[in-house]
Structure formats: C-alpha cells, structure tokens
Amino acid sequence: MTGRPWWAANEALAFVLELAALACLSWWGFHAGDGSPARQLLLAFGIPALAIALWGLFAAPRARIRLPLAGVLAVKAVVLGGGAFGLYRVGHPAGAVALAVVMITNTALAETFRRKPAPGTRHRPRPGADEAAERDG
C-alpha cells in the first residue's frame, strides 16, 4: 500500500475530511446557538473560522508556524476531532464515530506516507547534512 497513487488518494481524502470537519463544526455551531438567529450565525461561522485560523497557522502544509509532529497532530486532533464531536452533538453518534475512524486512519496513513520516501525514489539528505557530517566526523 505504498506508492504515489495511494499517497495522492490519501491526500485528496484528507482535504475532503478537513472540509467535512468544517461543515460539521458549522452545523454544530448553528445548533449550539439556541435562541437568537444572530447567535446561531455567529457560532455557525465563528467556530469554523477559528478552526481555519488554527489549521492555517499550525497544521497546513505551508503553515506559518512549524510545530514538531506532536504539535501538528494535536492541532489536527482538535480540528478534526472537533468536527466529529460536532456531528455527535447534533445527534449523529454513529456518523461521528465513523467519521472519527476515517479521520484517524487517514491521518496515520498521511504521516506514514510523509515519513517514508516513495518506492523508486532516492532519499535525499536535508541541505547541509554533508557539511555537518564532515565537520563532526
């Protein structure tokens, strides 16, 4: 289950899951805003906006702030897990569990694919590694 096609399919699924999480967060926000329509709309747009900002700063492929893997996974857990939790809170527990399982599997595969070089490619050391090896060695 390695190779470029699996990687591309998993990355496409990751994007769809991110959008699903935002939709679930919005749905939950709308239902959490019981009462005034203004509050419903504020939460329906505010919660996903906060998730987008968090993702863009810390978890996106071109994140502004590069966290270690544990930090990126924590942000992904908050945003993606929040989407599954939101789905649960609007009354779809089975859907929430299924979504969470797919999200966890997808994230685990994505991190596995990102850590291993694709078959048929050479591992390239990070820039400057040769100079550091010569200096230290």
C-alpha atoms as a printed R data frame, in Angstrom:
    type eleno elety resid chain resno       x      y      z
1   ATOM     1    CA   MET     A     1   0.000  0.000  0.000
2   ATOM     2    CA   THR     A     2   2.821  2.363 -0.807
3   ATOM     3    CA   GLY     A     3   3.469  4.476 -3.830
4   ATOM     4    CA   ARG     A     4   2.399  7.681 -5.425
5   ATOM     5    CA   PRO     A     5  -1.260  6.814 -6.314
6   ATOM     6    CA   TRP     A     6  -2.064  5.808 -2.720
7   ATOM     7    CA   TRP     A     7  -0.394  8.940 -1.428
8   ATOM     8    CA   ALA     A     8  -2.368 11.181 -3.803
9   ATOM     9    CA   ALA     A     9  -5.656  9.455 -2.973
10  ATOM    10    CA   ASN     A    10  -4.993  9.761  0.744
11  ATOM    11    CA   GLU     A    11  -4.111 13.456  0.412
12  ATOM    12    CA   ALA     A    12  -7.343 14.077 -1.536
13  ATOM    13    CA   LEU     A    13  -9.293 12.250  1.164
14  ATOM    14    CA   ALA     A    14  -7.538 14.354  3.819
15  ATOM    15    CA   PHE     A    15  -8.748 17.528  2.112
16  ATOM    16    CA   VAL     A    16 -12.312 16.202  1.905
17  ATOM    17    CA   LEU     A    17 -12.173 15.267  5.603
18  ATOM    18    CA   GLU     A    18 -10.929 18.754  6.502
19  ATOM    19    CA   LEU     A    19 -13.887 20.264  4.646
20  ATOM    20    CA   ALA     A    20 -16.243 17.790  6.345
21  ATOM    21    CA   ALA     A    21 -14.857 18.783  9.737
22  ATOM    22    CA   LEU     A    22 -15.516 22.452  8.954
23  ATOM    23    CA   ALA     A    23 -19.055 21.641  7.807
24  ATOM    24    CA   CYS     A    24 -19.711 19.652 10.992
25  ATOM    25    CA   LEU     A    25 -18.295 22.443 13.140
26  ATOM    26    CA   SER     A    26 -20.565 24.923 11.379
27  ATOM    27    CA   TRP     A    27 -23.610 22.680 11.796
28  ATOM    28    CA   TRP     A    28 -22.841 22.217 15.474
29  ATOM    29    CA   GLY     A    29 -22.275 25.958 15.925
30  ATOM    30    CA   PHE     A    30 -25.638 26.705 14.359
31  ATOM    31    CA   HIS     A    31 -27.393 24.254 16.699
32  ATOM    32    CA   ALA     A    32 -25.404 25.391 19.733
33  ATOM    33    CA   GLY     A    33 -26.645 28.935 19.218
34  ATOM    34    CA   ASP     A    34 -30.109 28.213 20.582
35  ATOM    35    CA   GLY     A    35 -32.155 31.331 20.718
36  ATOM    36    CA   SER     A    36 -31.369 34.290 18.559
37  ATOM    37    CA   PRO     A    37 -30.591 33.910 14.865
38  ATOM    38    CA   ALA     A    38 -27.658 36.296 15.296
39  ATOM    39    CA   ARG     A    39 -26.022 33.989 17.823
40  ATOM    40    CA   GLN     A    40 -26.679 30.955 15.633
41  ATOM    41    CA   LEU     A    41 -24.998 32.607 12.661
42  ATOM    42    CA   LEU     A    42 -22.120 33.893 14.766
43  ATOM    43    CA   LEU     A    43 -21.341 30.399 16.050
44  ATOM    44    CA   ALA     A    44 -22.015 28.747 12.678
45  ATOM    45    CA   PHE     A    45 -19.363 30.943 11.052
46  ATOM    46    CA   GLY     A    46 -17.151 31.723 14.051
47  ATOM    47    CA   ILE     A    47 -16.295 28.181 15.125
48  ATOM    48    CA   PRO     A    48 -15.157 27.074 11.642
49  ATOM    49    CA   ALA     A    49 -13.290 30.372 11.178
50  ATOM    50    CA   LEU     A    50 -11.369 29.695 14.379
51  ATOM    51    CA   ALA     A    51 -10.616 26.160 13.179
52  ATOM    52    CA   ILE     A    52  -9.392 27.501  9.806
53  ATOM    53    CA   ALA     A    53  -7.108 30.003 11.539
54  ATOM    54    CA   LEU     A    54  -5.709 27.320 13.844
55  ATOM    55    CA   TRP     A    55  -5.146 24.937 10.931
56  ATOM    56    CA   GLY     A    56  -3.528 27.597  8.754
57  ATOM    57    CA   LEU     A    57  -1.142 28.681 11.484
58  ATOM    58    CA   PHE     A    58  -0.032 25.265 12.692
59  ATOM    59    CA   ALA     A    59  -1.228 22.248 10.641
60  ATOM    60    CA   ALA     A    60  -1.404 23.232  6.964
61  ATOM    61    CA   PRO     A    61   1.344 22.024  4.609
62  ATOM    62    CA   ARG     A    62   2.541 25.636  4.374
63  ATOM    63    CA   ALA     A    63   1.774 26.578  7.974
64  ATOM    64    CA   ARG     A    64   3.100 29.907  9.180
65  ATOM    65    CA   ILE     A    65   4.424 28.339 12.382
66  ATOM    66    CA   ARG     A    66   6.174 24.971 12.032
67  ATOM    67    CA   LEU     A    67   5.463 22.784 15.032
68  ATOM    68    CA   PRO     A    68   7.043 19.426 15.822
69  ATOM    69    CA   LEU     A    69   4.976 16.425 14.713
70  ATOM    70    CA   ALA     A    70   3.299 16.089 18.116
71  ATOM    71    CA   GLY     A    71   2.098 19.698 17.924
72  ATOM    72    CA   VAL     A    72   0.753 19.306 14.391
73  ATOM    73    CA   LEU     A    73  -1.066 16.136 15.406
74  ATOM    74    CA   ALA     A    74  -2.540 17.923 18.428
75  ATOM    75    CA   VAL     A    75  -3.915 20.705 16.215
76  ATOM    76    CA   LYS     A    76  -5.305 18.133 13.794
77  ATOM    77    CA   ALA     A    77  -6.910 16.279 16.712
78  ATOM    78    CA   VAL     A    78  -8.596 19.482 17.896
79  ATOM    79    CA   VAL     A    79  -9.918 20.491 14.476
80  ATOM    80    CA   LEU     A    80 -10.784 17.084 13.023
81  ATOM    81    CA   GLY     A    81 -11.892 15.703 16.370
82  ATOM    82    CA   GLY     A    82 -13.953 18.831 16.885
83  ATOM    83    CA   GLY     A    83 -15.734 18.117 13.625
84  ATOM    84    CA   ALA     A    84 -16.559 14.559 14.712
85  ATOM    85    CA   PHE     A    85 -17.652 15.841 18.129
86  ATOM    86    CA   GLY     A    86 -19.848 18.444 16.450
87  ATOM    87    CA   LEU     A    87 -21.518 15.734 14.389
88  ATOM    88    CA   TYR     A    88 -22.120 13.776 17.592
89  ATOM    89    CA   ARG     A    89 -23.626 16.831 19.309
90  ATOM    90    CA   VAL     A    90 -26.152 17.425 16.517
91  ATOM    91    CA   GLY     A    91 -27.495 13.916 17.005
92  ATOM    92    CA   HIS     A    92 -25.491 11.605 14.755
93  ATOM    93    CA   PRO     A    93 -23.346  9.456 17.063
94  ATOM    94    CA   ALA     A    94 -22.805  6.596 14.586
95  ATOM    95    CA   GLY     A    95 -21.777  9.048 11.874
96  ATOM    96    CA   ALA     A    96 -19.447 10.781 14.321
97  ATOM    97    CA   VAL     A    97 -17.718  7.513 15.211
98  ATOM    98    CA   ALA     A    98 -17.388  6.527 11.541
99  ATOM    99    CA   LEU     A    99 -16.018  9.974 10.665
100 ATOM   100    CA   ALA     A   100 -13.536  9.839 13.551
101 ATOM   101    CA   VAL     A   101 -12.289  6.386 12.499
102 ATOM   102    CA   VAL     A   102 -11.762  7.535  8.904
103 ATOM   103    CA   MET     A   103 -10.033 10.725 10.118
104 ATOM   104    CA   ILE     A   104  -7.666  8.825 12.399
105 ATOM   105    CA   THR     A   105  -6.837  6.252  9.723
106 ATOM   106    CA   ASN     A   106  -6.296  8.934  7.092
107 ATOM   107    CA   THR     A   107  -4.039 10.996  9.358
108 ATOM   108    CA   ALA     A   108  -1.983  7.947 10.350
109 ATOM   109    CA   LEU     A   109  -1.524  6.941  6.707
110 ATOM   110    CA   ALA     A   110  -0.685 10.508  5.690
111 ATOM   111    CA   GLU     A   111   2.033 10.769  8.320
112 ATOM   112    CA   THR     A   112   3.372  7.344  7.325
113 ATOM   113    CA   PHE     A   113   3.495  8.362  3.655
114 ATOM   114    CA   ARG     A   114   5.185 11.648  4.535
115 ATOM   115    CA   ARG     A   115   7.906  9.939  6.573
116 ATOM   116    CA   LYS     A   116   8.915  7.277  4.030
117 ATOM   117    CA   PRO     A   117  10.347  8.033  0.607
118 ATOM   118    CA   ALA     A   118   8.188  6.705 -2.214
119 ATOM   119    CA   PRO     A   119   9.390  3.480 -3.864
120 ATOM   120    CA   GLY     A   120  11.791  4.114 -6.689
121 ATOM   121    CA   THR     A   121  12.975  7.436 -5.282
122 ATOM   122    CA   ARG     A   122  16.268  8.101 -3.607
123 ATOM   123    CA   HIS     A   123  16.346  9.510 -0.123
124 ATOM   124    CA   ARG     A   124  17.901 12.946 -0.271
125 ATOM   125    CA   PRO     A   125  19.521 14.200  2.918
126 ATOM   126    CA   ARG     A   126  18.496 17.598  4.164
127 ATOM   127    CA   PRO     A   127  20.555 20.526  2.843
128 ATOM   128    CA   GLY     A   128  23.785 20.984  4.741
129 ATOM   129    CA   ALA     A   129  23.845 17.444  6.143
130 ATOM   130    CA   ASP     A   130  27.021 16.538  4.229
131 ATOM   131    CA   GLU     A   131  28.886 19.551  5.594
132 ATOM   132    CA   ALA     A   132  27.758 18.763  9.136
133 ATOM   133    CA   ALA     A   133  28.873 15.122  8.772
134 ATOM   134    CA   GLU     A   134  32.302 16.188  7.522
135 ATOM   135    CA   ARG     A   135  32.687 18.765 10.294
136 ATOM   136    CA   ASP     A   136  31.609 16.344 13.044
137 ATOM   137    CA   GLY     A   137  33.226 13.277 11.689
